[in-house]
Structures are given as structure tokens and as C-alpha cells.
Amino acid sequence: NNSGSTESNTLPVTAATCVAPPGAFAASATAFCTTGASPAPGVHVTWTASSNAASYVVNRNGVAYTSSLSSSTQALDDLNVTVGQTYAYTVTAANSGGSTMSAGSSVTITSAICPAAPPTQPVLSESTVCNGTSPVNHLSWTASANATNYIVLRNGTTLVSLPSSTLAYDDAAVVPGQTYAYFVRASNGGGSADSNTINISLPGTICQPPPGNFSLTAKAICDLTSSPAAAIRLTWTASANTTSYAVFRAGTKISDQTATSFADTTNIVAGQSYKYFVRASGPGGTTDSDELTVTVDAAVCQSPCSFACAATVAASASEQFPVRFSLQQQTSCDDVAATWAFGDGTGSTELTPVHAYASPGTYQWSVTAGSTASAACQNSGTITITAAAPPAKRRAIRH
């Protein structure tokens, strides 16, 4: 002022340095599969260097995912991911002058990124069982490592798809007399493996019911077909589902029959005992009758009333023509009972029956007779039935 001037104190001042924020940079993210004993999916995040950056932070789905990373770091592997999920990544570069964020990069984690190891080969086996009269092919197989499902194929066509927990399948849609080829395919995301192939030929007679139960009767008789000799007459009821019968004596088969009777005349000795049973056979197997023991009376051919089985039967006749079968009964045996078999599946218990044959052919008839006072006897023979003559044509009369 007019009086003069005064100076203040002097302060040292350092000029501030202006730092530019980090420069623009780019980031990318790609999925990968880890190596080792247990491969797993991951995401590899990389970014270019940002000028002036002092540190980096990786963001996932809009949230900081890492702590501050050094400016020299330019990559990160994210191993905390799940198949089926999508993840969005960005990177933030920072320094004292501010921060810069990269553009985003999204990755979807699919099962193809880290495929499972292919399944191992299953081993297929089979057995055929019967559900009543219907066959069922029962399939079973060993577990396949890494399998997520199984496909059962028959003759090259898929029958059914099953979960990995199922190791068996019953195929009931099968027909006797046919052949089927099966194999099982184990699958997962990494591939598939086929089992061995099994070929099954079902017999046409499979699952048929066995012959039905039937009853056997046996009686010692005197066979008068040639000279009087001891014999044993076997008869049995018809067995359902049967095509033939086998007669066994003392456990050894002695005859095959389609009829329901048989006379054993071989080495039968009066006073001895013999064991018999009959085996019925059919498409479904066999069924045995009860076993009977027959003791032959020592006087089987010594009737007190001179009983005989002589019979009078015509040697031939025409079909549909009545044929008389006559037993020549001894008068001293008043209580005679007779059983006739006409050879065509029919029979009679009359002493003198009449029978007409329906078709031409040669038939073997037999008669077994006996009384309470005498032994039984048997006789047999054949009769030839010829075709009936065609009716004569009528001549037309003209007026």
C-alpha cells in the first residue's frame, strides 16, 4: 500500500500427475474338458492386455467372480460349472485413473463338451419258460459300465428301451415253431456297445400240456387164442393230450400201443407175480399210470366150469352193415361177463353184441370174458370191411 508491501510465507507445491484409465481390451470364454481320472467341464477365460491396467477382476453373470488379479494375469479357468447352464463373462481392468470393462462372452455347458466313456459290452443269456401253454423268452444280461440305458433288439428291430437299472426282459410275443435272434445295446452320451447275439428256435410242441392222469387195471387171464396159456390183460383209461402209450413190466418197456389195452402173453407163469405200469406220451411230455402187481393164479387155465372164449365173428362184411359178435358160452358158467373191443375205438359188454363199421379197412377185434366161478380168458381175430356197393341207378321211364 502507500506504506509499502509485505510478503507471505512461501509454500512448496507439487503439480498433480493425471493418470489415464486402462485402455480398451477384449475378453473371450470357451468351454473345455479337464483331463485326468475324472474329466469334468470347465470354461477358459482369456483377455488381451489393457494399457495402463494395474489389475483385473473376472465377472460371471454380472457379479465379480474373482478377487483382484495382477496386471500380468490374462487368463482364468472356471471349473465350477454345471452341464446345461449358460455363463456370461466380462473382465474389468482398473488403475488409479479408473476402470474399463471388456465386452461380454457367453458359454453354454453341454454334455458333448465332456462326453462319458463308451459303455462296456454286456453279456446276454436266455432261457425259455412257459406261461401256461404260451412260451416266454426270458432275457438277462450283465451290467455295462457307464451305460445310461439298454435297448433290447429282436431280429434287428427294437423291442424296448430300458433304464440302466434294468437287467432283464421277458419277450412273451413269440410263437412256437419260430426262430428269434436277440442282442442288447448299452448306450450313453459317449457311444454304445452291443452284447453277444443269441438265436432261439422254439419247437412247435413247446409248452404243450403233458398227458392227463389215467388209471390202469390188470387181470390174469387164460389166453385161448392158440393153446390155453396164462396171460395178463391190461386196460387203462384214456389220457388227454396223448399220442401213444408204452407198457412196462418190471421197469422194462415191453410194448408200444395207441389203443388202451394190451395182453402180455410172453413168459407168464402161473403162480408168479408181475409189476406193470403204462406211460402216456404226447407233445407236452409223459405221464405214468399207477403201478400194479398182478399174481397169476396157479389154476388160471383150469376152469371148474370148462369155460372157453371161443367166438363166432364173420371174416368180412360191408361198411355200415350190422355184424354179430357171438361168444360161445359154456352152459355151466352162468355168470359170464364179456368185454368186446371192435378195433375201431368202440366196444361192448354184451355177450352177443351187434356192431356196424363206418369205414372200410381191416380191424382186429378181441374179447375178454370171465365169471366169478372161473378164470378169465381172451380171444381175438380180424374182420375185413369193404366199401358198400353204390346204389343202383334208376332208369327213367318214358311215357
mmCIF file of C-alpha atoms in Angstrom:
data_model
loop_
_atom_site.group_PDB
_atom_site.id
_atom_site.type_symbol
_atom_site.label_atom_id
_atom_site.label_comp_id
_atom_site.label_asym_id
_atom_site.label_seq_id
_atom_site.Cartn_x
_atom_site.Cartn_y
_atom_site.Cartn_z
ATOM 1 C CA ASN A 1 0.000 0.000 0.000
ATOM 2 C CA ASN A 2 1.153 3.545 0.296
ATOM 3 C CA SER A 3 3.147 2.484 3.225
ATOM 4 C CA GLY A 4 4.832 -0.405 1.480
ATOM 5 C CA SER A 5 4.354 -4.228 0.930
ATOM 6 C CA THR A 6 4.627 -7.464 2.945
ATOM 7 C CA GLU A 7 5.164 -10.937 1.545
ATOM 8 C CA SER A 8 3.529 -14.098 2.911
ATOM 9 C CA ASN A 9 5.248 -17.272 3.746
ATOM 10 C CA THR A 10 6.351 -19.455 0.874
ATOM 11 C CA LEU A 11 4.776 -22.978 0.347
ATOM 12 C CA PRO A 12 6.194 -25.646 -1.922
ATOM 13 C CA VAL A 13 3.560 -27.145 -4.298
ATOM 14 C CA THR A 14 3.967 -30.359 -6.391
ATOM 15 C CA ALA A 15 1.834 -30.457 -9.530
ATOM 16 C CA ALA A 16 -0.563 -33.459 -9.641
ATOM 17 C CA THR A 17 0.051 -36.159 -12.353
ATOM 18 C CA CYS A 18 -3.078 -37.064 -14.356
ATOM 19 C CA VAL A 19 -3.241 -40.919 -14.999
ATOM 20 C CA ALA A 20 -5.332 -42.134 -17.945
ATOM 21 C CA PRO A 21 -7.787 -45.011 -17.184
ATOM 22 C CA PRO A 22 -6.988 -48.507 -18.582
ATOM 23 C CA GLY A 23 -7.287 -48.834 -22.329
ATOM 24 C CA ALA A 24 -9.887 -50.875 -24.143
ATOM 25 C CA PHE A 25 -9.294 -54.640 -24.398
ATOM 26 C CA ALA A 26 -11.122 -57.829 -25.429
ATOM 27 C CA ALA A 27 -12.103 -60.941 -23.467
ATOM 28 C CA SER A 28 -13.311 -64.373 -24.653
ATOM 29 C CA ALA A 29 -14.572 -67.545 -22.995
ATOM 30 C CA THR A 30 -14.536 -71.127 -24.313
ATOM 31 C CA ALA A 31 -15.669 -74.416 -22.758
ATOM 32 C CA PHE A 32 -13.268 -77.338 -22.362
ATOM 33 C CA CYS A 33 -12.976 -80.736 -20.652
ATOM 34 C CA THR A 34 -10.378 -81.340 -17.993
ATOM 35 C CA THR A 35 -8.016 -84.291 -18.236
ATOM 36 C CA GLY A 36 -7.226 -86.869 -15.603
ATOM 37 C CA ALA A 37 -9.018 -89.693 -13.818
ATOM 38 C CA SER A 38 -12.307 -87.770 -13.550
ATOM 39 C CA PRO A 39 -12.781 -85.475 -16.560
ATOM 40 C CA ALA A 40 -15.124 -82.548 -15.925
ATOM 41 C CA PRO A 41 -16.283 -79.482 -17.913
ATOM 42 C CA GLY A 42 -14.731 -76.021 -17.384
ATOM 43 C CA VAL A 43 -14.564 -72.556 -19.002
ATOM 44 C CA HIS A 44 -11.271 -70.993 -20.131
ATOM 45 C CA VAL A 45 -11.486 -67.173 -19.928
ATOM 46 C CA THR A 46 -8.733 -65.102 -21.633
ATOM 47 C CA TRP A 47 -8.281 -61.399 -22.330
ATOM 48 C CA THR A 48 -5.881 -59.118 -24.134
ATOM 49 C CA ALA A 49 -3.702 -56.722 -22.176
ATOM 50 C CA SER A 50 -5.264 -53.393 -21.265
ATOM 51 C CA SER A 51 -2.848 -50.433 -21.426
ATOM 52 C CA ASN A 52 -2.212 -48.792 -18.076
ATOM 53 C CA ALA A 53 -4.082 -51.569 -16.235
ATOM 54 C CA ALA A 54 -2.891 -52.187 -12.712
ATOM 55 C CA SER A 55 -5.184 -55.145 -12.009
ATOM 56 C CA TYR A 56 -8.026 -57.257 -13.407
ATOM 57 C CA VAL A 57 -11.251 -58.735 -11.993
ATOM 58 C CA VAL A 58 -13.208 -61.506 -13.797
ATOM 59 C CA ASN A 59 -17.001 -61.149 -13.607
ATOM 60 C CA ARG A 60 -19.511 -64.018 -14.101
ATOM 61 C CA ASN A 61 -23.173 -63.305 -14.762
ATOM 62 C CA GLY A 62 -22.680 -59.629 -13.791
ATOM 63 C CA VAL A 63 -21.025 -60.296 -10.422
ATOM 64 C CA ALA A 64 -17.352 -60.135 -9.544
ATOM 65 C CA TYR A 65 -16.172 -63.722 -9.607
ATOM 66 C CA THR A 66 -12.507 -63.293 -8.639
ATOM 67 C CA SER A 67 -10.504 -61.097 -6.365
ATOM 68 C CA SER A 68 -8.085 -58.594 -7.878
ATOM 69 C CA LEU A 69 -5.664 -60.223 -10.278
ATOM 70 C CA SER A 70 -2.254 -58.838 -11.170
ATOM 71 C CA SER A 71 -1.779 -56.857 -14.359
ATOM 72 C CA SER A 72 0.331 -59.728 -15.722
ATOM 73 C CA THR A 73 -2.571 -62.194 -15.484
ATOM 74 C CA GLN A 74 -4.528 -62.657 -18.734
ATOM 75 C CA ALA A 75 -6.334 -65.998 -18.251
ATOM 76 C CA LEU A 76 -8.547 -67.881 -15.794
ATOM 77 C CA ASP A 77 -10.059 -71.416 -15.758
ATOM 78 C CA ASP A 78 -13.523 -71.602 -14.176
ATOM 79 C CA LEU A 79 -14.097 -75.225 -13.053
ATOM 80 C CA ASN A 80 -17.245 -74.534 -11.041
ATOM 81 C CA VAL A 81 -19.727 -75.073 -13.880
ATOM 82 C CA THR A 82 -22.704 -77.390 -14.438
ATOM 83 C CA VAL A 83 -23.859 -79.173 -17.587
ATOM 84 C CA GLY A 84 -26.950 -77.479 -19.010
ATOM 85 C CA GLN A 85 -26.155 -73.994 -17.637
ATOM 86 C CA THR A 86 -25.084 -70.810 -19.522
ATOM 87 C CA TYR A 87 -22.486 -68.413 -18.109
ATOM 88 C CA ALA A 88 -21.664 -64.806 -19.199
ATOM 89 C CA TYR A 89 -18.152 -63.492 -18.554
ATOM 90 C CA THR A 90 -16.621 -59.973 -18.568
ATOM 91 C CA VAL A 91 -13.253 -58.666 -17.302
ATOM 92 C CA THR A 92 -12.698 -55.305 -15.540
ATOM 93 C CA ALA A 93 -9.271 -53.594 -15.847
ATOM 94 C CA ALA A 94 -8.517 -50.951 -13.176
ATOM 95 C CA ASN A 95 -5.864 -48.396 -12.171
ATOM 96 C CA SER A 96 -5.792 -45.156 -10.192
ATOM 97 C CA GLY A 97 -7.303 -43.311 -13.090
ATOM 98 C CA GLY A 98 -10.425 -45.515 -13.244
ATOM 99 C CA SER A 99 -11.585 -48.824 -14.740
ATOM 100 C CA THR A 100 -12.535 -50.289 -18.101
ATOM 101 C CA MET A 101 -14.787 -53.355 -18.712
ATOM 102 C CA SER A 102 -14.412 -55.695 -21.645
ATOM 103 C CA ALA A 103 -17.266 -56.851 -23.821
ATOM 104 C CA GLY A 104 -19.109 -59.974 -22.579
ATOM 105 C CA SER A 105 -18.657 -63.565 -23.771
ATOM 106 C CA SER A 106 -21.261 -66.302 -23.031
ATOM 107 C CA VAL A 107 -20.728 -70.072 -22.874
ATOM 108 C CA THR A 108 -23.339 -72.879 -22.585
ATOM 109 C CA ILE A 109 -22.096 -76.087 -20.941
ATOM 110 C CA THR A 110 -23.363 -79.131 -22.903
ATOM 111 C CA SER A 111 -22.844 -82.844 -22.299
ATOM 112 C CA ALA A 112 -20.892 -83.030 -25.536
ATOM 113 C CA ILE A 113 -18.144 -80.884 -24.030
ATOM 114 C CA CYS A 114 -17.072 -83.706 -21.736
ATOM 115 C CA PRO A 115 -18.565 -86.927 -23.157
ATOM 116 C CA ALA A 116 -18.732 -90.019 -20.970
ATOM 117 C CA ALA A 117 -16.575 -93.044 -21.700
ATOM 118 C CA PRO A 118 -18.405 -95.515 -24.000
ATOM 119 C CA PRO A 119 -20.223 -98.384 -22.223
ATOM 120 C CA THR A 120 -18.587 -101.762 -21.818
ATOM 121 C CA GLN A 121 -20.089 -104.778 -23.624
ATOM 122 C CA PRO A 122 -22.889 -106.560 -21.732
ATOM 123 C CA VAL A 123 -23.147 -110.375 -21.826
ATOM 124 C CA LEU A 124 -26.591 -111.697 -22.814
ATOM 125 C CA SER A 125 -28.128 -115.018 -21.706
ATOM 126 C CA GLU A 126 -31.576 -116.562 -22.310
ATOM 127 C CA SER A 127 -33.973 -119.188 -21.061
ATOM 128 C CA THR A 128 -37.424 -120.113 -22.355
ATOM 129 C CA VAL A 129 -40.203 -120.636 -19.834
ATOM 130 C CA CYS A 130 -43.880 -121.471 -20.205
ATOM 131 C CA ASN A 131 -46.729 -119.267 -19.073
ATOM 132 C CA GLY A 132 -49.441 -121.879 -19.228
ATOM 133 C CA THR A 133 -49.346 -123.073 -22.836
ATOM 134 C CA SER A 134 -47.564 -119.927 -24.117
ATOM 135 C CA PRO A 135 -43.746 -119.709 -24.384
ATOM 136 C CA VAL A 136 -41.839 -116.720 -22.973
ATOM 137 C CA ASN A 137 -38.205 -115.939 -23.838
ATOM 138 C CA HIS A 138 -36.545 -114.647 -20.658
ATOM 139 C CA LEU A 139 -33.522 -112.434 -21.434
ATOM 140 C CA SER A 140 -30.972 -111.259 -18.868
ATOM 141 C CA TRP A 141 -27.601 -109.529 -19.197
ATOM 142 C CA THR A 142 -24.641 -108.376 -17.144
ATOM 143 C CA ALA A 143 -24.376 -104.702 -16.179
ATOM 144 C CA SER A 144 -22.464 -102.485 -18.604
ATOM 145 C CA ALA A 145 -20.137 -99.914 -17.015
ATOM 146 C CA ASN A 146 -21.136 -96.291 -17.830
ATOM 147 C CA ALA A 147 -24.424 -97.352 -19.503
ATOM 148 C CA THR A 148 -27.373 -94.971 -19.091
ATOM 149 C CA ASN A 149 -29.886 -97.213 -20.868
ATOM 150 C CA TYR A 150 -30.302 -100.566 -22.635
ATOM 151 C CA ILE A 151 -32.110 -101.331 -25.897
ATOM 152 C CA VAL A 152 -33.364 -104.902 -26.499
ATOM 153 C CA LEU A 153 -33.407 -105.854 -30.197
ATOM 154 C CA ARG A 154 -35.096 -108.900 -31.760
ATOM 155 C CA ASN A 155 -34.319 -109.843 -35.351
ATOM 156 C CA GLY A 156 -32.673 -106.413 -35.744
ATOM 157 C CA THR A 157 -35.736 -104.445 -34.579
ATOM 158 C CA THR A 158 -36.000 -102.565 -31.283
ATOM 159 C CA LEU A 159 -38.332 -104.262 -28.809
ATOM 160 C CA VAL A 160 -37.935 -101.947 -25.827
ATOM 161 C CA SER A 161 -35.677 -99.278 -24.273
ATOM 162 C CA LEU A 162 -34.905 -99.792 -20.571
ATOM 163 C CA PRO A 163 -33.119 -97.777 -17.857
ATOM 164 C CA SER A 164 -29.640 -98.774 -16.732
ATOM 165 C CA SER A 165 -31.084 -100.272 -13.526
ATOM 166 C CA THR A 166 -32.977 -102.956 -15.511
ATOM 167 C CA LEU A 167 -31.007 -106.070 -16.476
ATOM 168 C CA ALA A 168 -33.777 -108.438 -17.682
ATOM 169 C CA TYR A 169 -36.707 -108.572 -20.099
ATOM 170 C CA ASP A 170 -39.411 -111.160 -20.865
ATOM 171 C CA ASP A 171 -40.495 -111.415 -24.505
ATOM 172 C CA ALA A 172 -43.943 -113.031 -24.493
ATOM 173 C CA ALA A 173 -44.775 -112.115 -28.111
ATOM 174 C CA VAL A 174 -43.243 -115.307 -29.510
ATOM 175 C CA VAL A 175 -44.758 -118.224 -31.439
ATOM 176 C CA PRO A 176 -43.833 -121.953 -31.292
ATOM 177 C CA GLY A 177 -42.002 -123.129 -34.399
ATOM 178 C CA GLN A 178 -40.277 -119.753 -34.998
ATOM 179 C CA THR A 179 -36.634 -118.632 -34.595
ATOM 180 C CA TYR A 180 -35.622 -115.366 -32.906
ATOM 181 C CA ALA A 181 -32.263 -113.544 -32.707
ATOM 182 C CA TYR A 182 -31.652 -111.221 -29.726
ATOM 183 C CA PHE A 183 -28.960 -108.786 -28.636
ATOM 184 C CA VAL A 184 -28.832 -105.903 -26.141
ATOM 185 C CA ARG A 185 -27.296 -102.474 -26.849
ATOM 186 C CA ALA A 186 -25.842 -100.476 -23.934
ATOM 187 C CA SER A 187 -25.748 -96.708 -24.583
ATOM 188 C CA ASN A 188 -24.671 -93.383 -23.106
ATOM 189 C CA GLY A 189 -23.582 -89.965 -24.395
ATOM 190 C CA GLY A 190 -20.171 -91.362 -25.282
ATOM 191 C CA GLY A 191 -21.373 -94.170 -27.547
ATOM 192 C CA SER A 192 -22.819 -97.680 -27.400
ATOM 193 C CA ALA A 193 -21.770 -101.336 -27.103
ATOM 194 C CA ASP A 194 -23.687 -104.404 -28.332
ATOM 195 C CA SER A 195 -23.888 -107.696 -26.458
ATOM 196 C CA ASN A 196 -23.433 -111.132 -27.955
ATOM 197 C CA THR A 197 -26.290 -112.387 -30.183
ATOM 198 C CA ILE A 198 -28.423 -115.355 -29.081
ATOM 199 C CA ASN A 199 -30.526 -117.347 -31.574
ATOM 200 C CA ILE A 200 -33.551 -119.169 -30.147
ATOM 201 C CA SER A 201 -35.552 -121.757 -32.103
ATOM 202 C CA LEU A 202 -38.817 -122.633 -30.375
ATOM 203 C CA PRO A 203 -40.049 -126.202 -31.036
ATOM 204 C CA GLY A 204 -43.533 -126.435 -32.442
ATOM 205 C CA THR A 205 -44.574 -128.559 -29.456
ATOM 206 C CA ILE A 206 -43.195 -126.284 -26.738
ATOM 207 C CA CYS A 207 -45.430 -125.520 -23.755
ATOM 208 C CA GLN A 208 -47.977 -128.182 -24.682
ATOM 209 C CA PRO A 209 -49.687 -129.692 -21.617
ATOM 210 C CA PRO A 210 -48.426 -133.117 -20.526
ATOM 211 C CA PRO A 211 -50.698 -136.161 -20.852
ATOM 212 C CA GLY A 212 -53.508 -136.243 -18.321
ATOM 213 C CA ASN A 213 -53.684 -138.650 -15.392
ATOM 214 C CA PHE A 214 -55.195 -142.042 -16.125
ATOM 215 C CA SER A 215 -55.899 -145.324 -14.340
ATOM 216 C CA LEU A 216 -54.564 -148.813 -15.026
ATOM 217 C CA THR A 217 -56.269 -152.145 -14.301
ATOM 218 C CA ALA A 218 -54.695 -155.575 -14.705
ATOM 219 C CA LYS A 219 -56.051 -159.113 -14.513
ATOM 220 C CA ALA A 220 -54.647 -162.584 -15.037
ATOM 221 C CA ILE A 221 -56.464 -164.450 -17.813
ATOM 222 C CA CYS A 222 -56.254 -167.667 -19.775
ATOM 223 C CA ASP A 223 -55.350 -166.840 -23.356
ATOM 224 C CA LEU A 224 -57.145 -169.197 -25.738
ATOM 225 C CA THR A 225 -56.007 -167.551 -28.951
ATOM 226 C CA SER A 226 -53.972 -170.657 -29.780
ATOM 227 C CA SER A 227 -53.465 -173.124 -26.949
ATOM 228 C CA PRO A 228 -54.523 -172.283 -23.381
ATOM 229 C CA ALA A 229 -51.770 -170.272 -21.631
ATOM 230 C CA ALA A 230 -51.552 -167.820 -18.780
ATOM 231 C CA ALA A 231 -51.577 -164.151 -19.767
ATOM 232 C CA ILE A 232 -52.155 -160.765 -18.141
ATOM 233 C CA ARG A 233 -54.735 -158.406 -19.565
ATOM 234 C CA LEU A 234 -54.014 -154.678 -19.049
ATOM 235 C CA THR A 235 -56.576 -151.972 -19.696
ATOM 236 C CA TRP A 236 -56.405 -148.263 -18.898
ATOM 237 C CA THR A 237 -58.493 -145.153 -19.210
ATOM 238 C CA ALA A 238 -57.674 -142.725 -21.998
ATOM 239 C CA SER A 239 -55.150 -139.993 -21.146
ATOM 240 C CA ALA A 240 -55.774 -136.491 -22.546
ATOM 241 C CA ASN A 241 -53.091 -134.931 -24.806
ATOM 242 C CA THR A 242 -51.636 -138.369 -25.556
ATOM 243 C CA THR A 243 -50.400 -139.755 -28.865
ATOM 244 C CA SER A 244 -49.096 -143.158 -27.708
ATOM 245 C CA TYR A 245 -48.669 -145.470 -24.736
ATOM 246 C CA ALA A 246 -45.752 -147.634 -23.607
ATOM 247 C CA VAL A 247 -46.324 -150.714 -21.432
ATOM 248 C CA PHE A 248 -43.669 -151.532 -18.819
ATOM 249 C CA ARG A 249 -43.206 -154.800 -16.945
ATOM 250 C CA ALA A 250 -40.754 -154.800 -14.023
ATOM 251 C CA GLY A 251 -39.465 -151.409 -15.210
ATOM 252 C CA THR A 252 -38.707 -152.569 -18.791
ATOM 253 C CA LYS A 253 -40.748 -151.487 -21.782
ATOM 254 C CA ILE A 254 -42.429 -154.442 -23.455
ATOM 255 C CA SER A 255 -44.837 -152.821 -25.932
ATOM 256 C CA ASP A 256 -45.864 -149.579 -27.644
ATOM 257 C CA GLN A 257 -49.586 -149.038 -28.094
ATOM 258 C CA THR A 258 -52.045 -146.498 -29.453
ATOM 259 C CA ALA A 259 -55.042 -148.387 -28.015
ATOM 260 C CA THR A 260 -55.933 -148.531 -24.320
ATOM 261 C CA SER A 261 -55.464 -152.258 -23.777
ATOM 262 C CA PHE A 262 -52.732 -154.893 -24.070
ATOM 263 C CA ALA A 263 -52.383 -158.600 -23.315
ATOM 264 C CA ASP A 264 -48.995 -159.748 -22.072
ATOM 265 C CA THR A 265 -48.559 -163.360 -23.190
ATOM 266 C CA THR A 266 -44.758 -163.558 -23.023
ATOM 267 C CA ASN A 267 -43.322 -165.876 -20.384
ATOM 268 C CA ILE A 268 -46.243 -165.530 -17.993
ATOM 269 C CA VAL A 269 -46.033 -168.360 -15.441
ATOM 270 C CA ALA A 270 -48.959 -169.433 -13.295
ATOM 271 C CA GLY A 271 -48.295 -168.808 -9.624
ATOM 272 C CA GLN A 272 -45.894 -165.878 -10.252
ATOM 273 C CA SER A 273 -46.356 -162.108 -9.681
ATOM 274 C CA TYR A 274 -45.653 -159.316 -12.181
ATOM 275 C CA LYS A 275 -45.496 -155.498 -11.898
ATOM 276 C CA TYR A 276 -46.845 -153.211 -14.622
ATOM 277 C CA PHE A 277 -47.306 -149.534 -15.371
ATOM 278 C CA VAL A 278 -48.182 -147.631 -18.550
ATOM 279 C CA ARG A 279 -46.515 -144.424 -19.764
ATOM 280 C CA ALA A 280 -48.592 -141.981 -21.806
ATOM 281 C CA SER A 281 -46.612 -139.785 -24.229
ATOM 282 C CA GLY A 282 -47.625 -136.603 -26.032
ATOM 283 C CA PRO A 283 -46.226 -133.304 -27.337
ATOM 284 C CA GLY A 284 -46.081 -131.940 -23.782
ATOM 285 C CA GLY A 285 -44.133 -134.828 -22.224
ATOM 286 C CA THR A 286 -45.048 -138.063 -20.457
ATOM 287 C CA THR A 287 -47.283 -139.189 -17.587
ATOM 288 C CA ASP A 288 -47.100 -142.570 -15.858
ATOM 289 C CA SER A 289 -50.040 -144.556 -14.557
ATOM 290 C CA ASP A 290 -50.070 -146.152 -11.142
ATOM 291 C CA GLU A 291 -48.011 -149.369 -10.871
ATOM 292 C CA LEU A 292 -49.920 -152.602 -10.288
ATOM 293 C CA THR A 293 -48.782 -156.021 -9.086
ATOM 294 C CA VAL A 294 -50.645 -158.986 -10.592
ATOM 295 C CA THR A 295 -50.378 -162.502 -9.170
ATOM 296 C CA VAL A 296 -51.317 -165.253 -11.639
ATOM 297 C CA ASP A 297 -53.498 -167.955 -10.090
ATOM 298 C CA ALA A 298 -51.955 -171.385 -10.440
ATOM 299 C CA ALA A 299 -55.295 -172.648 -11.812
ATOM 300 C CA VAL A 300 -55.818 -169.738 -14.229
ATOM 301 C CA CYS A 301 -56.380 -172.126 -17.141
ATOM 302 C CA GLN A 302 -58.229 -174.804 -15.146
ATOM 303 C CA SER A 303 -61.819 -173.516 -15.056
ATOM 304 C CA PRO A 304 -64.205 -175.573 -12.863
ATOM 305 C CA CYS A 305 -66.997 -174.993 -15.358
ATOM 306 C CA SER A 306 -65.000 -175.717 -18.522
ATOM 307 C CA PHE A 307 -65.166 -172.057 -19.532
ATOM 308 C CA ALA A 308 -63.933 -171.077 -23.023
ATOM 309 C CA CYS A 309 -63.634 -167.886 -25.089
ATOM 310 C CA ALA A 310 -64.465 -169.335 -28.465
ATOM 311 C CA ALA A 311 -66.277 -166.688 -30.555
ATOM 312 C CA THR A 312 -68.153 -166.602 -33.815
ATOM 313 C CA VAL A 313 -67.416 -163.495 -35.901
ATOM 314 C CA ALA A 314 -67.737 -163.037 -39.661
ATOM 315 C CA ALA A 315 -64.461 -162.757 -41.541
ATOM 316 C CA SER A 316 -65.725 -159.887 -43.725
ATOM 317 C CA ALA A 317 -68.659 -157.542 -44.166
ATOM 318 C CA SER A 318 -69.605 -154.260 -45.873
ATOM 319 C CA GLU A 319 -69.340 -150.894 -44.211
ATOM 320 C CA GLN A 320 -72.480 -149.828 -42.333
ATOM 321 C CA PHE A 321 -73.626 -153.482 -42.317
ATOM 322 C CA PRO A 322 -74.514 -154.891 -38.850
ATOM 323 C CA VAL A 323 -72.030 -157.614 -37.742
ATOM 324 C CA ARG A 324 -72.904 -160.016 -34.950
ATOM 325 C CA PHE A 325 -70.186 -160.908 -32.438
ATOM 326 C CA SER A 326 -71.134 -164.107 -30.643
ATOM 327 C CA LEU A 327 -69.459 -165.672 -27.613
ATOM 328 C CA GLN A 328 -69.881 -169.450 -27.414
ATOM 329 C CA GLN A 329 -70.685 -169.565 -23.699
ATOM 330 C CA GLN A 330 -70.460 -172.788 -21.715
ATOM 331 C CA THR A 331 -73.775 -173.584 -20.038
ATOM 332 C CA SER A 332 -72.110 -174.458 -16.722
ATOM 333 C CA CYS A 333 -70.799 -170.873 -16.337
ATOM 334 C CA ASP A 334 -73.956 -168.875 -15.807
ATOM 335 C CA ASP A 335 -72.427 -165.569 -14.636
ATOM 336 C CA VAL A 336 -70.188 -164.880 -17.642
ATOM 337 C CA ALA A 337 -69.241 -161.216 -18.306
ATOM 338 C CA ALA A 338 -67.645 -160.241 -21.594
ATOM 339 C CA THR A 339 -65.771 -157.155 -22.836
ATOM 340 C CA TRP A 340 -65.551 -156.749 -26.612
ATOM 341 C CA ALA A 341 -63.217 -154.361 -28.464
ATOM 342 C CA PHE A 342 -64.179 -153.941 -32.137
ATOM 343 C CA GLY A 343 -60.838 -152.441 -33.240
ATOM 344 C CA ASP A 344 -62.269 -149.083 -34.324
ATOM 345 C CA GLY A 345 -62.147 -147.455 -30.882
ATOM 346 C CA THR A 346 -65.548 -148.760 -29.802
ATOM 347 C CA GLY A 347 -66.613 -151.780 -27.778
ATOM 348 C CA SER A 348 -69.414 -153.536 -25.887
ATOM 349 C CA THR A 349 -70.021 -155.521 -22.706
ATOM 350 C CA GLU A 350 -72.874 -157.599 -24.165
ATOM 351 C CA LEU A 351 -72.371 -161.316 -24.664
ATOM 352 C CA THR A 352 -73.607 -161.112 -28.262
ATOM 353 C CA PRO A 353 -73.280 -157.536 -29.492
ATOM 354 C CA VAL A 354 -74.036 -156.217 -32.997
ATOM 355 C CA HIS A 355 -71.741 -153.585 -34.491
ATOM 356 C CA ALA A 356 -71.569 -151.731 -37.842
ATOM 357 C CA TYR A 357 -68.209 -150.368 -39.040
ATOM 358 C CA ALA A 358 -68.307 -146.847 -40.504
ATOM 359 C CA SER A 359 -65.334 -147.172 -42.888
ATOM 360 C CA PRO A 360 -63.615 -149.876 -44.972
ATOM 361 C CA GLY A 361 -60.486 -151.479 -43.555
ATOM 362 C CA THR A 362 -59.162 -154.442 -41.618
ATOM 363 C CA TYR A 363 -59.952 -154.340 -37.899
ATOM 364 C CA GLN A 364 -58.643 -156.517 -35.077
ATOM 365 C CA TRP A 365 -61.338 -157.429 -32.591
ATOM 366 C CA SER A 366 -60.840 -159.005 -29.184
ATOM 367 C CA VAL A 367 -62.978 -160.356 -26.387
ATOM 368 C CA THR A 368 -62.138 -160.859 -22.738
ATOM 369 C CA ALA A 369 -64.608 -162.953 -20.741
ATOM 370 C CA GLY A 370 -64.804 -164.472 -17.292
ATOM 371 C CA SER A 371 -67.001 -165.418 -14.363
ATOM 372 C CA THR A 372 -66.756 -165.431 -10.609
ATOM 373 C CA ALA A 373 -66.517 -169.210 -10.686
ATOM 374 C CA SER A 374 -63.852 -169.376 -13.370
ATOM 375 C CA ALA A 375 -60.770 -167.678 -14.626
ATOM 376 C CA ALA A 376 -60.893 -165.119 -17.378
ATOM 377 C CA CYS A 377 -59.958 -165.816 -20.961
ATOM 378 C CA GLN A 378 -59.215 -163.855 -24.097
ATOM 379 C CA ASN A 379 -59.704 -164.373 -27.808
ATOM 380 C CA SER A 380 -59.100 -162.164 -30.843
ATOM 381 C CA GLY A 381 -59.333 -162.107 -34.620
ATOM 382 C CA THR A 382 -59.654 -159.811 -37.637
ATOM 383 C CA ILE A 383 -62.536 -158.700 -39.813
ATOM 384 C CA THR A 384 -62.246 -157.056 -43.228
ATOM 385 C CA ILE A 385 -64.766 -154.329 -44.008
ATOM 386 C CA THR A 386 -65.306 -153.470 -47.652
ATOM 387 C CA ALA A 387 -66.846 -150.392 -49.203
ATOM 388 C CA ALA A 388 -70.577 -150.586 -49.667
ATOM 389 C CA ALA A 389 -71.748 -151.041 -53.230
ATOM 390 C CA PRO A 390 -73.122 -147.795 -54.749
ATOM 391 C CA PRO A 391 -76.915 -147.756 -55.121
ATOM 392 C CA ALA A 392 -78.228 -148.894 -58.485
ATOM 393 C CA LYS A 393 -79.205 -146.100 -60.849
ATOM 394 C CA ARG A 394 -82.858 -145.842 -61.699
ATOM 395 C CA ARG A 395 -83.803 -145.943 -65.347
ATOM 396 C CA ALA A 396 -86.112 -143.181 -66.399
ATOM 397 C CA ILE A 397 -89.412 -144.419 -67.834
ATOM 398 C CA ARG A 398 -90.717 -142.579 -70.819
ATOM 399 C CA HIS A 399 -94.441 -142.348 -71.499
#
